[in-house]
Coordinates of C-alpha atoms and ligand atoms in Angstrom, one line a residue:
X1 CA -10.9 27.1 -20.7
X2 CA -12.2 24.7 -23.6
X3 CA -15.7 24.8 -24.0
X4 CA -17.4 22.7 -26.9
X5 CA -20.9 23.1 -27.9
X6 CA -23.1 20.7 -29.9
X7 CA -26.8 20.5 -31.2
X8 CA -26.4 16.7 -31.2
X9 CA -23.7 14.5 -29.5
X10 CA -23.7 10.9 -28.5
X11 CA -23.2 11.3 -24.8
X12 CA -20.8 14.4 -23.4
X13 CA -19.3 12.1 -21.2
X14 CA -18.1 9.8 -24.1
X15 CA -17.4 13.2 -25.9
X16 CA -14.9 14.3 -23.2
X17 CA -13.2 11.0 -22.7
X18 CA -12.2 11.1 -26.2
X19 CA -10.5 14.7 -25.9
X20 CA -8.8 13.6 -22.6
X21 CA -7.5 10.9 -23.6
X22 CA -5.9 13.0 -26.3
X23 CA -5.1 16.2 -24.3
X24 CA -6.3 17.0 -20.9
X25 CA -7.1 20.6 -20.7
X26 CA -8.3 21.8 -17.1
X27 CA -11.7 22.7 -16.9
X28 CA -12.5 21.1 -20.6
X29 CA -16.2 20.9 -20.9
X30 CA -18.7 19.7 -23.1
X31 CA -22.2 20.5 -23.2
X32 CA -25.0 19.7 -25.8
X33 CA -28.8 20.2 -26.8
X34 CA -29.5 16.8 -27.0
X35 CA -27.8 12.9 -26.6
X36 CA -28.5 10.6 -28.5
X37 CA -26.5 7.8 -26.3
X38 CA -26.7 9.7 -23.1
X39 CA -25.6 6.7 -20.4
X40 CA -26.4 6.9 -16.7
X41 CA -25.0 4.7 -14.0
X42 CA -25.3 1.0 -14.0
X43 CA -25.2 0.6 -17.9
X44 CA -28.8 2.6 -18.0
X45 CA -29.9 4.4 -20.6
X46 CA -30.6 8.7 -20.0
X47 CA -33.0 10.1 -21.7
X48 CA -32.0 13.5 -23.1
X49 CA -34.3 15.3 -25.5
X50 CA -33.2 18.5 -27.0
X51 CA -33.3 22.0 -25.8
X52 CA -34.9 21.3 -22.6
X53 CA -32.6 19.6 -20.2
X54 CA -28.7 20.4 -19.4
X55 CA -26.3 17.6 -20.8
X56 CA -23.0 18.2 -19.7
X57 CA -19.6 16.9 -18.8
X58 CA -15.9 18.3 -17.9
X59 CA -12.7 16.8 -16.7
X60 CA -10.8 17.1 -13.7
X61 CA -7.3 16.1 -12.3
X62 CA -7.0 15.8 -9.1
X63 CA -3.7 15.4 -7.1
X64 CA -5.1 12.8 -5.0
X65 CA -5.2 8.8 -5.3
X66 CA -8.1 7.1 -7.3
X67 CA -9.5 5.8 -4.3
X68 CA -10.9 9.5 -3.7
X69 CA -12.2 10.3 -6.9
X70 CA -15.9 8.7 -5.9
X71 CA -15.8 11.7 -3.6
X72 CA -16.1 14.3 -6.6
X73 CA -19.6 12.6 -7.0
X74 CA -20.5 14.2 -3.4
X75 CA -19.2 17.2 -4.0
X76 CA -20.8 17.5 -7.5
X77 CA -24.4 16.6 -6.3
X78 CA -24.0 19.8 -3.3
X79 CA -22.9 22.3 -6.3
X80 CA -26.1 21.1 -8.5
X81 CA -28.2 21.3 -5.4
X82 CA -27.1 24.5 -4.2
X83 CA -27.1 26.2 -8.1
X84 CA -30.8 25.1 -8.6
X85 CA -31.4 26.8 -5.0
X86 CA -30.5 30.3 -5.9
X87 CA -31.9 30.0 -9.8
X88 CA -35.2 28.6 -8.7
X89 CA -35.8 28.6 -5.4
X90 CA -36.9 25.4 -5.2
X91 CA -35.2 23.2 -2.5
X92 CA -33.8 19.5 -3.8
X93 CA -32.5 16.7 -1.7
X94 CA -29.8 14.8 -2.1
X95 CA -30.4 11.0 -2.3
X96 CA -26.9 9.4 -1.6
X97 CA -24.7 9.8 -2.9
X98 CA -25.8 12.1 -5.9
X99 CA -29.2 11.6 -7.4
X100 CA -30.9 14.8 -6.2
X101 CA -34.5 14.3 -6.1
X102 CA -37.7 16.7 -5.5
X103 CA -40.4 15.1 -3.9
X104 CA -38.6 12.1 -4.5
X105 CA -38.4 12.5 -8.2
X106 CA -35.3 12.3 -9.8
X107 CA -34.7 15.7 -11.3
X108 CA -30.4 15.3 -11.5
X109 CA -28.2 12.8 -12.2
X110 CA -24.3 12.8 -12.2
X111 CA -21.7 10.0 -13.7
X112 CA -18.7 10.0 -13.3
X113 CA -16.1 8.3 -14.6
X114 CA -12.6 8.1 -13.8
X115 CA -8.7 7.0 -15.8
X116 CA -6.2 6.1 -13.4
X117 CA -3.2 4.6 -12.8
X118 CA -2.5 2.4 -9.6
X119 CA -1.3 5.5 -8.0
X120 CA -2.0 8.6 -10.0
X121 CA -6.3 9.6 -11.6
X122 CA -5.4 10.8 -15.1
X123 CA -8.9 12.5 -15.4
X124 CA -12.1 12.1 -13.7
X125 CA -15.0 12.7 -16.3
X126 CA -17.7 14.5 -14.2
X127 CA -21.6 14.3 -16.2
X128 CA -23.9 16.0 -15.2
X129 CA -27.8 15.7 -16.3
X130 CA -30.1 18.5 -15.4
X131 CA -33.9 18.0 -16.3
X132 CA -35.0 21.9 -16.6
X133 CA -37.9 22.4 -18.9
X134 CA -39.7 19.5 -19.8
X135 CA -43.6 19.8 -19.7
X136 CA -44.2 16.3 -19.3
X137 CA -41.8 12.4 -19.3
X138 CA -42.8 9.8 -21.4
X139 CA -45.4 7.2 -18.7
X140 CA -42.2 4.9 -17.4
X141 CA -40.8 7.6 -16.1
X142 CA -43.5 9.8 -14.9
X143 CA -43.4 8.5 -11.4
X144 CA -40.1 8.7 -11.0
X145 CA -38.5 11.8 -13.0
X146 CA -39.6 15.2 -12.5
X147 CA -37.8 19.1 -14.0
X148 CA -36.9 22.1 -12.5
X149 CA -40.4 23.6 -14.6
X150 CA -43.1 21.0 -13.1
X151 CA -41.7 21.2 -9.8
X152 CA -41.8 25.1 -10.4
X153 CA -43.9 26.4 -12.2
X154 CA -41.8 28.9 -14.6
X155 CA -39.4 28.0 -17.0
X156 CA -35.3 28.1 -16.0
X157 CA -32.8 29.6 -18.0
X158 CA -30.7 26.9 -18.7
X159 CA -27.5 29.2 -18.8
X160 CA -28.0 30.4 -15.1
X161 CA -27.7 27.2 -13.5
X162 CA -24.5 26.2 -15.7
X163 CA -23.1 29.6 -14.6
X164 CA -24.0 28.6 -11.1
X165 CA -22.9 25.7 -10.4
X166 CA -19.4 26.5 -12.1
X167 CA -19.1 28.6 -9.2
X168 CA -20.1 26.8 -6.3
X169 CA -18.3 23.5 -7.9
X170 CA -15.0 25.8 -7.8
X171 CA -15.5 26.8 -4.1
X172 CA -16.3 23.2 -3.4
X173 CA -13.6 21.5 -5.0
X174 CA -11.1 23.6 -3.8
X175 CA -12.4 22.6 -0.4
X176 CA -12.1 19.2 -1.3
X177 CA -8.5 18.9 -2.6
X178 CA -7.4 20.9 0.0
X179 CA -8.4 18.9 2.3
X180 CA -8.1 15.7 0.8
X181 CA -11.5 14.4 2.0
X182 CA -15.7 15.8 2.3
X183 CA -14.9 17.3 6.2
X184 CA -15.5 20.7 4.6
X185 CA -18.8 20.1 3.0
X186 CA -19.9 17.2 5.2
X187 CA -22.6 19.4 7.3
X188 CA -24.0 21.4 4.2
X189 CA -24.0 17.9 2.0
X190 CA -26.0 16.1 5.0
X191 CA -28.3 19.3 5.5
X192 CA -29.8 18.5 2.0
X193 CA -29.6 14.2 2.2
X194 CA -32.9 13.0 2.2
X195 CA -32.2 9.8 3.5
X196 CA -30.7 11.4 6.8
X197 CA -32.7 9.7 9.5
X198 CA -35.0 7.3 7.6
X199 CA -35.0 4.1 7.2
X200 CA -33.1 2.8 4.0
X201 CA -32.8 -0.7 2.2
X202 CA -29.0 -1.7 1.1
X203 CA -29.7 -3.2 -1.9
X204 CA -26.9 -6.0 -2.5
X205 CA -27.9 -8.8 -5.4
X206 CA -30.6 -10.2 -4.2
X207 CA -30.4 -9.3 -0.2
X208 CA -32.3 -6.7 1.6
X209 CA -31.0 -5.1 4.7
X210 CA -33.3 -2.7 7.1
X211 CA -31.1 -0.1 9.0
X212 CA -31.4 3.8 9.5
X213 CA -28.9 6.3 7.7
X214 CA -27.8 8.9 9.9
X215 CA -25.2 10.8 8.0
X216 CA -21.7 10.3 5.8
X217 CA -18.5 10.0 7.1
X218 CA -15.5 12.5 6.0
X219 CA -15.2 10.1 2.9
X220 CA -18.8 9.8 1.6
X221 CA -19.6 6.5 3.1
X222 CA -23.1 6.2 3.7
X223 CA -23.3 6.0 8.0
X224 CA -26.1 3.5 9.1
X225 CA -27.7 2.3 11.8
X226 CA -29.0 -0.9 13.0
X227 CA -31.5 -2.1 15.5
X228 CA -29.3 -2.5 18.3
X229 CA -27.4 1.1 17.4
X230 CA -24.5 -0.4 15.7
X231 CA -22.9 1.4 13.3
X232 CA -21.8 0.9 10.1
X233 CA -20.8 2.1 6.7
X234 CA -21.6 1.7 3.3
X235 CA -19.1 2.8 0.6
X236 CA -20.6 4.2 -2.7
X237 CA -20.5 2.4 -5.5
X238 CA -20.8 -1.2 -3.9
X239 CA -24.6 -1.1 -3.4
X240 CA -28.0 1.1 -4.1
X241 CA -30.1 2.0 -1.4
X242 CA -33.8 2.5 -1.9
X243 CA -36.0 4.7 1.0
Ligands
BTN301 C1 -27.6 8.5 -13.5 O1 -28.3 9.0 -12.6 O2 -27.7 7.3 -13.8 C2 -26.5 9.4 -14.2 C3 -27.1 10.2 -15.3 C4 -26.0 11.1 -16.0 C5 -26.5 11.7 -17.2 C6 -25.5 12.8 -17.7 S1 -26.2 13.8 -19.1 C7 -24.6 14.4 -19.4 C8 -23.6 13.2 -19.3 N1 -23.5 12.5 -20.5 C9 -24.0 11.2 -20.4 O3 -24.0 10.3 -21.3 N2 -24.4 11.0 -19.1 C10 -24.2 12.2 -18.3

């Protein structure tokens, strides 16, 4: 396994793009103190001050088409969220498909990002943002962002939860290849979606649809429900969702 370290990178993500693209190693992984470009989805910015957040990113190559690589997202989110459980104790949710929230503050967030040909994924780049240890976030984000130490109340060794979640990720992905879609994880990834059951918005441009989620489907589309009971699904990716 590669492993690279840094005090101070631009974003792991970027960082493990660049060696892919120039060797894939399995399992590669990158992990740093702080980011000075950290990037989260939609062209956002992630804040990622040194020492007390986890800023990481490896590489994976599935034999599967590209079309199933959002999946990994899914089955990241469940091995963060199951890590933080037997660290801390504390329960998260999962707000689909992979922000996992406490309290509805955002206390993970996972990109990933994906080289493929029409056929054949040449890597998936899986990053992962933990927020541990801060003490406090700068006032825009104060409503929304939360760590591991305010929702807790004692400090997380970083190290355990990396350790962790290498470990359940495994035993997840496995799962996953296997069997090609999410039907092994389905019922432990909807245990922890806090959406399940409550009313969402699908969030397209400007439009604003009312329905209820009920669950995902076997390949991570969000399952809703209208008014009159019918049934539909929303595929990652395409639009957000707000509760
Ligand atoms: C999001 O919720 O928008 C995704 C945030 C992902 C942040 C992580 S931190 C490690 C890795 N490197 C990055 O530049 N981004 C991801």
């Amino acid at each position: 396994r590669k492993i690279s370290y840094f005090d101070v990178i631009d974003s792991t993500n970027s960082e493990i793009k660049r060696q892919a693209e120039k060797e894939f190693i399995p399992g590669m992984l990158a992990i740093a103190e702080k980011q000075t470009l950290g990037r989260g989805r939609k062209e956002r910015h992630w804040e990622s001050p040194a020492k007390t957040g986890i800023w990481m990113s490896f590489a994976v190559k599935p034999d599967l088409p590209p079309y199933k690589a959002s999946m990994i997202t899914l089955v990241t989110a469940l091995a963060v969220a199951k890590a933080i459980k037997d660290v801390t104790g504390l329960n998260t949710e999962i707000k689909w498909p992979n922000d996992i929230v406490i309290g509805s503050r955002k206390v993970v967030g996972i990109l990933t990002e994906m080289s493929a040909e029409m056929t054949t994924i040449n890597y998936v780049v899986i990053g992962i943002g933990i927020n541990v240890n801060m003490e406090s976030f700068p006032a825009e984000l104060e409503d929304k962002a939360t760590s591991l130490y305010i929702a807790g109340g004692t400090k997380v060794r970083r190290s355990s939860i990396v350790a962790k979640f290498g470990k359940y990720f495994e035993k997840y992905y496995e799962i996953f290849c296997k069997d090609g879609n999410l039907s092994g994880i389905k019922d432990e990834y909807e245990k922890l979606l806090v959406n399940r059951n409550k009313e969402v918005y699908i969030i397209e441009g400007d439009s604003r649809i009312k329905r209820v989620a009920i669950g995902i489907d076997t390949d991570g589309e969000l399952l809703v429900k209208d008014d009159n009971g019918n049934i539909e699904k929303i595929m990652a990716g395409e639009v957000s969702i707000r509760g």
